[in-house]
Amino acid sequence: KRLVRAAGQSRIAYIIQTMGMTGIRVSELQYITAEAVRVGKATVNCKNKTRVIFIPVQIQKRLLAYMKKTGVNSGSVFVTRNGNPLNRSNIWREMKMLCARANVSSNKIFPHNLRHLFARTFYQIEKDIVRLADLLGHSSVDTTRIYTLETGIQHRRGLHAVEEILYAT
């Protein structure tokens, strides 16, 4: 949230929101096209697999406004000045430039962390690892588990809660 606020209405703000709200990989951002935004879903072909990325209504509205503002009518929504799709280094650099303004540690800012944020938030709400694996394009739930692993602090809280129930006096 702080990164988006610091970015204002810039391109990187829309990229951060799109990645964070869809769980899309940075390499798949090129599939967020004007056509995909209009229909609310993008078809991604990656690693010999095809999957659909659903674009939530709120980000769809924001992207339509961004497209209008930037004059994007077709093709990739996020491009360089030369019209090429943005790559990982472009996005990483723009995100790093926001750190000081957003009061966020630069060692926590990586485009892939937005995918982790999406996955952890989705899992926290839905508790459905199979559906999450499908949304992320994983062929194995084991791959998805890395996004749902809890910290030692979370484990201790859970154990404390069990202890309270079992041994309450």
mmCIF file of N, CA and C in Angstrom, residues 90-160:
data_model
loop_
_atom_site.group_PDB
_atom_site.id
_atom_site.type_symbol
_atom_site.label_atom_id
_atom_site.label_comp_id
_atom_site.label_asym_id
_atom_site.label_seq_id
_atom_site.Cartn_x
_atom_site.Cartn_y
_atom_site.Cartn_z
ATOM 1 N N ASN A 90 13.421 -3.346 -15.570
ATOM 2 C CA ASN A 90 12.713 -2.066 -15.602
ATOM 3 C C ASN A 90 11.833 -1.917 -14.367
ATOM 4 N N ILE A 91 11.075 -2.962 -14.088
ATOM 5 C CA ILE A 91 10.113 -2.927 -12.991
ATOM 6 C C ILE A 91 10.835 -2.892 -11.649
ATOM 7 N N TRP A 92 11.871 -3.711 -11.498
ATOM 8 C CA TRP A 92 12.638 -3.755 -10.261
ATOM 9 C C TRP A 92 13.220 -2.370 -9.964
ATOM 10 N N ARG A 93 13.821 -1.735 -10.970
ATOM 11 C CA ARG A 93 14.424 -0.422 -10.799
ATOM 12 C C ARG A 93 13.389 0.616 -10.375
ATOM 13 N N GLU A 94 12.236 0.616 -11.024
ATOM 14 C CA GLU A 94 11.185 1.581 -10.678
ATOM 15 C C GLU A 94 10.671 1.342 -9.257
ATOM 16 N N MET A 95 10.547 0.081 -8.872
ATOM 17 C CA MET A 95 10.094 -0.226 -7.509
ATOM 18 C C MET A 95 11.126 0.235 -6.479
ATOM 19 N N LYS A 96 12.407 -0.008 -6.753
ATOM 20 C CA LYS A 96 13.479 0.380 -5.824
ATOM 21 C C LYS A 96 13.508 1.901 -5.634
ATOM 22 N N MET A 97 13.197 2.645 -6.681
ATOM 23 C CA MET A 97 13.215 4.105 -6.596
ATOM 24 C C MET A 97 12.142 4.644 -5.648
ATOM 25 N N LEU A 98 11.135 3.836 -5.374
ATOM 26 C CA LEU A 98 10.042 4.257 -4.488
ATOM 27 C C LEU A 98 10.333 4.025 -3.005
ATOM 28 N N CYS A 99 11.319 3.218 -2.709
ATOM 29 C CA CYS A 99 11.553 2.757 -1.331
ATOM 30 C C CYS A 99 11.638 3.884 -0.305
ATOM 31 N N ALA A 100 12.490 4.838 -0.535
ATOM 32 C CA ALA A 100 12.673 5.920 0.441
ATOM 33 C C ALA A 100 11.381 6.700 0.636
ATOM 34 N N ARG A 101 10.739 7.064 -0.465
ATOM 35 C CA ARG A 101 9.485 7.820 -0.395
ATOM 36 C C ARG A 101 8.381 7.036 0.315
ATOM 37 N N ALA A 102 8.392 5.708 0.139
ATOM 38 C CA ALA A 102 7.357 4.860 0.731
ATOM 39 C C ALA A 102 7.726 4.386 2.134
ATOM 40 N N ASN A 103 8.938 4.688 2.565
ATOM 41 C CA ASN A 103 9.435 4.233 3.862
ATOM 42 C C ASN A 103 9.375 2.701 3.966
ATOM 43 N N VAL A 104 9.897 2.059 2.924
ATOM 44 C CA VAL A 104 9.955 0.606 2.850
ATOM 45 C C VAL A 104 11.408 0.229 2.594
ATOM 46 N N SER A 105 11.894 -0.758 3.315
ATOM 47 C CA SER A 105 13.265 -1.210 3.158
ATOM 48 C C SER A 105 13.496 -1.748 1.747
ATOM 49 N N SER A 106 14.561 -1.291 1.112
ATOM 50 C CA SER A 106 14.822 -1.700 -0.275
ATOM 51 C C SER A 106 15.140 -3.187 -0.410
ATOM 52 N N ASN A 107 15.585 -3.827 0.684
ATOM 53 C CA ASN A 107 15.869 -5.261 0.578
ATOM 54 C C ASN A 107 14.596 -6.113 0.602
ATOM 55 N N LYS A 108 13.450 -5.480 0.741
ATOM 56 C CA LYS A 108 12.174 -6.207 0.702
ATOM 57 C C LYS A 108 11.435 -6.021 -0.621
ATOM 58 N N ILE A 109 11.999 -5.222 -1.495
ATOM 59 C CA ILE A 109 11.289 -4.853 -2.712
ATOM 60 C C ILE A 109 11.808 -5.630 -3.918
ATOM 61 N N PHE A 110 11.005 -6.570 -4.357
ATOM 62 C CA PHE A 110 11.269 -7.348 -5.558
ATOM 63 C C PHE A 110 9.920 -7.620 -6.219
ATOM 64 N N PRO A 111 9.851 -7.564 -7.537
ATOM 65 C CA PRO A 111 8.567 -7.823 -8.204
ATOM 66 C C PRO A 111 7.923 -9.147 -7.793
ATOM 67 N N HIS A 112 8.738 -10.185 -7.610
ATOM 68 C CA HIS A 112 8.161 -11.499 -7.273
ATOM 69 C C HIS A 112 7.478 -11.492 -5.901
ATOM 70 N N ASN A 113 7.879 -10.573 -5.027
ATOM 71 C CA ASN A 113 7.226 -10.475 -3.718
ATOM 72 C C ASN A 113 5.750 -10.131 -3.842
ATOM 73 N N LEU A 114 5.365 -9.480 -4.937
ATOM 74 C CA LEU A 114 3.955 -9.167 -5.154
ATOM 75 C C LEU A 114 3.163 -10.452 -5.405
ATOM 76 N N ARG A 115 3.781 -11.410 -6.067
ATOM 77 C CA ARG A 115 3.150 -12.719 -6.291
ATOM 78 C C ARG A 115 2.982 -13.432 -4.952
ATOM 79 N N HIS A 116 4.014 -13.351 -4.115
ATOM 80 C CA HIS A 116 3.926 -13.941 -2.772
ATOM 81 C C HIS A 116 2.814 -13.272 -1.961
ATOM 82 N N LEU A 117 2.732 -11.955 -2.051
ATOM 83 C CA LEU A 117 1.691 -11.214 -1.328
ATOM 84 C C LEU A 117 0.305 -11.678 -1.763
ATOM 85 N N PHE A 118 0.101 -11.784 -3.068
ATOM 86 C CA PHE A 118 -1.176 -12.266 -3.586
ATOM 87 C C PHE A 118 -1.485 -13.666 -3.039
ATOM 88 N N ALA A 119 -0.503 -14.568 -3.152
ATOM 89 C CA ALA A 119 -0.710 -15.961 -2.744
ATOM 90 C C ALA A 119 -1.014 -16.066 -1.259
ATOM 91 N N ARG A 120 -0.238 -15.383 -0.442
ATOM 92 C CA ARG A 120 -0.451 -15.458 1.009
ATOM 93 C C ARG A 120 -1.799 -14.858 1.394
ATOM 94 N N THR A 121 -2.180 -13.755 0.753
ATOM 95 C CA THR A 121 -3.461 -13.121 1.059
ATOM 96 C C THR A 121 -4.617 -14.010 0.618
ATOM 97 N N PHE A 122 -4.537 -14.562 -0.589
ATOM 98 C CA PHE A 122 -5.583 -15.451 -1.088
ATOM 99 C C PHE A 122 -5.729 -16.656 -0.161
ATOM 100 N N TYR A 123 -4.602 -17.256 0.214
ATOM 101 C CA TYR A 123 -4.656 -18.436 1.073
ATOM 102 C C TYR A 123 -5.216 -18.101 2.450
ATOM 103 N N GLN A 124 -4.846 -16.950 2.977
ATOM 104 C CA GLN A 124 -5.362 -16.523 4.282
ATOM 105 C C GLN A 124 -6.884 -16.421 4.263
ATOM 106 N N ILE A 125 -7.426 -15.948 3.163
ATOM 107 C CA ILE A 125 -8.877 -15.752 3.032
ATOM 108 C C ILE A 125 -9.583 -17.066 2.692
ATOM 109 N N GLU A 126 -9.087 -17.770 1.702
ATOM 110 C CA GLU A 126 -9.779 -18.947 1.165
ATOM 111 C C GLU A 126 -9.374 -20.276 1.782
ATOM 112 N N LYS A 127 -8.142 -20.398 2.267
ATOM 113 C CA LYS A 127 -7.621 -21.662 2.811
ATOM 114 C C LYS A 127 -7.797 -22.809 1.814
ATOM 115 N N ASP A 128 -7.604 -22.514 0.530
ATOM 116 C CA ASP A 128 -7.771 -23.527 -0.515
ATOM 117 C C ASP A 128 -6.509 -23.565 -1.372
ATOM 118 N N ILE A 129 -5.590 -24.452 -1.006
ATOM 119 C CA ILE A 129 -4.299 -24.509 -1.685
ATOM 120 C C ILE A 129 -4.424 -25.042 -3.114
ATOM 121 N N VAL A 130 -5.409 -25.874 -3.381
ATOM 122 C CA VAL A 130 -5.593 -26.422 -4.721
ATOM 123 C C VAL A 130 -6.029 -25.311 -5.684
ATOM 124 N N ARG A 131 -6.984 -24.507 -5.261
ATOM 125 C CA ARG A 131 -7.432 -23.390 -6.105
ATOM 126 C C ARG A 131 -6.318 -22.358 -6.273
ATOM 127 N N LEU A 132 -5.549 -22.123 -5.214
ATOM 128 C CA LEU A 132 -4.428 -21.194 -5.293
ATOM 129 C C LEU A 132 -3.398 -21.706 -6.302
ATOM 130 N N ALA A 133 -3.103 -22.997 -6.259
ATOM 131 C CA ALA A 133 -2.158 -23.581 -7.213
ATOM 132 C C ALA A 133 -2.644 -23.359 -8.640
ATOM 133 N N ASP A 134 -3.935 -23.522 -8.851
ATOM 134 C CA ASP A 134 -4.524 -23.314 -10.166
ATOM 135 C C ASP A 134 -4.375 -21.850 -10.595
ATOM 136 N N LEU A 135 -4.682 -20.932 -9.694
ATOM 137 C CA LEU A 135 -4.569 -19.499 -10.014
ATOM 138 C C LEU A 135 -3.130 -19.096 -10.329
ATOM 139 N N LEU A 136 -2.180 -19.688 -9.620
ATOM 140 C CA LEU A 136 -0.778 -19.345 -9.824
ATOM 141 C C LEU A 136 -0.143 -20.075 -11.006
ATOM 142 N N GLY A 137 -0.860 -21.066 -11.544
ATOM 143 C CA GLY A 137 -0.339 -21.820 -12.677
ATOM 144 C C GLY A 137 0.639 -22.899 -12.289
ATOM 145 N N HIS A 138 0.534 -23.390 -11.066
ATOM 146 C CA HIS A 138 1.410 -24.466 -10.612
ATOM 147 C C HIS A 138 0.784 -25.812 -10.952
ATOM 148 N N SER A 139 1.585 -26.731 -11.442
ATOM 149 C CA SER A 139 1.063 -28.058 -11.739
ATOM 150 C C SER A 139 1.087 -28.942 -10.497
ATOM 151 N N SER A 140 1.826 -28.506 -9.475
ATOM 152 C CA SER A 140 1.908 -29.278 -8.240
ATOM 153 C C SER A 140 1.594 -28.390 -7.036
ATOM 154 N N VAL A 141 0.798 -28.921 -6.137
ATOM 155 C CA VAL A 141 0.478 -28.201 -4.899
ATOM 156 C C VAL A 141 1.732 -28.019 -4.055
ATOM 157 N N ASP A 142 2.697 -28.919 -4.210
ATOM 158 C CA ASP A 142 3.951 -28.796 -3.458
ATOM 159 C C ASP A 142 4.657 -27.482 -3.779
ATOM 160 N N THR A 143 4.597 -27.067 -5.023
ATOM 161 C CA THR A 143 5.191 -25.783 -5.416
ATOM 162 C C THR A 143 4.470 -24.638 -4.721
ATOM 163 N N THR A 144 3.180 -24.748 -4.601
ATOM 164 C CA THR A 144 2.364 -23.691 -3.998
ATOM 165 C C THR A 144 2.605 -23.577 -2.498
ATOM 166 N N ARG A 145 2.995 -24.667 -1.874
ATOM 167 C CA ARG A 145 3.203 -24.662 -0.414
ATOM 168 C C ARG A 145 4.178 -23.582 0.037
ATOM 169 N N ILE A 146 5.174 -23.251 -0.767
ATOM 170 C CA ILE A 146 6.150 -22.243 -0.337
ATOM 171 C C ILE A 146 5.491 -20.892 -0.076
ATOM 172 N N TYR A 147 4.368 -20.640 -0.738
ATOM 173 C CA TYR A 147 3.667 -19.379 -0.554
ATOM 174 C C TYR A 147 2.805 -19.381 0.710
ATOM 175 N N THR A 148 2.561 -20.549 1.259
ATOM 176 C CA THR A 148 1.648 -20.641 2.406
ATOM 177 C C THR A 148 2.354 -20.988 3.705
ATOM 178 N N LEU A 149 3.664 -21.199 3.648
ATOM 179 C CA LEU A 149 4.396 -21.564 4.854
ATOM 180 C C LEU A 149 4.312 -20.453 5.887
ATOM 181 N N GLU A 150 4.147 -20.853 7.104
ATOM 182 C CA GLU A 150 4.022 -19.882 8.187
ATOM 183 C C GLU A 150 5.354 -19.698 8.881
ATOM 184 N N THR A 151 5.473 -18.593 9.579
ATOM 185 C CA THR A 151 6.707 -18.307 10.308
ATOM 186 C C THR A 151 6.675 -19.006 11.665
ATOM 187 N N GLY A 152 7.825 -19.028 12.318
ATOM 188 C CA GLY A 152 7.916 -19.599 13.665
ATOM 189 C C GLY A 152 6.999 -18.878 14.639
ATOM 190 N N ILE A 153 6.847 -17.584 14.487
ATOM 191 C CA ILE A 153 5.963 -16.803 15.369
ATOM 192 C C ILE A 153 4.524 -17.283 15.214
ATOM 193 N N GLN A 154 4.096 -17.508 13.960
ATOM 194 C CA GLN A 154 2.736 -17.986 13.713
ATOM 195 C C GLN A 154 2.536 -19.384 14.296
ATOM 196 N N HIS A 155 3.556 -20.232 14.178
ATOM 197 C CA HIS A 155 3.466 -21.577 14.753
ATOM 198 C C HIS A 155 3.335 -21.504 16.274
ATOM 199 N N ARG A 156 4.127 -20.640 16.890
ATOM 200 C CA ARG A 156 4.075 -20.498 18.356
ATOM 201 C C ARG A 156 2.706 -20.019 18.814
ATOM 202 N N ARG A 157 2.127 -19.066 18.076
ATOM 203 C CA ARG A 157 0.783 -18.584 18.425
ATOM 204 C C ARG A 157 -0.227 -19.726 18.366
ATOM 205 N N GLY A 158 -0.127 -20.530 17.311
ATOM 206 C CA GLY A 158 -1.032 -21.669 17.170
ATOM 207 C C GLY A 158 -0.855 -22.672 18.292
ATOM 208 N N LEU A 159 0.391 -22.965 18.614
ATOM 209 C CA LEU A 159 0.658 -23.898 19.711
ATOM 210 C C LEU A 159 0.172 -23.342 21.042
ATOM 211 N N HIS A 160 0.329 -22.050 21.239
ATOM 212 C CA HIS A 160 -0.141 -21.415 22.470
ATOM 213 C C HIS A 160 -1.674 -21.524 22.570
#
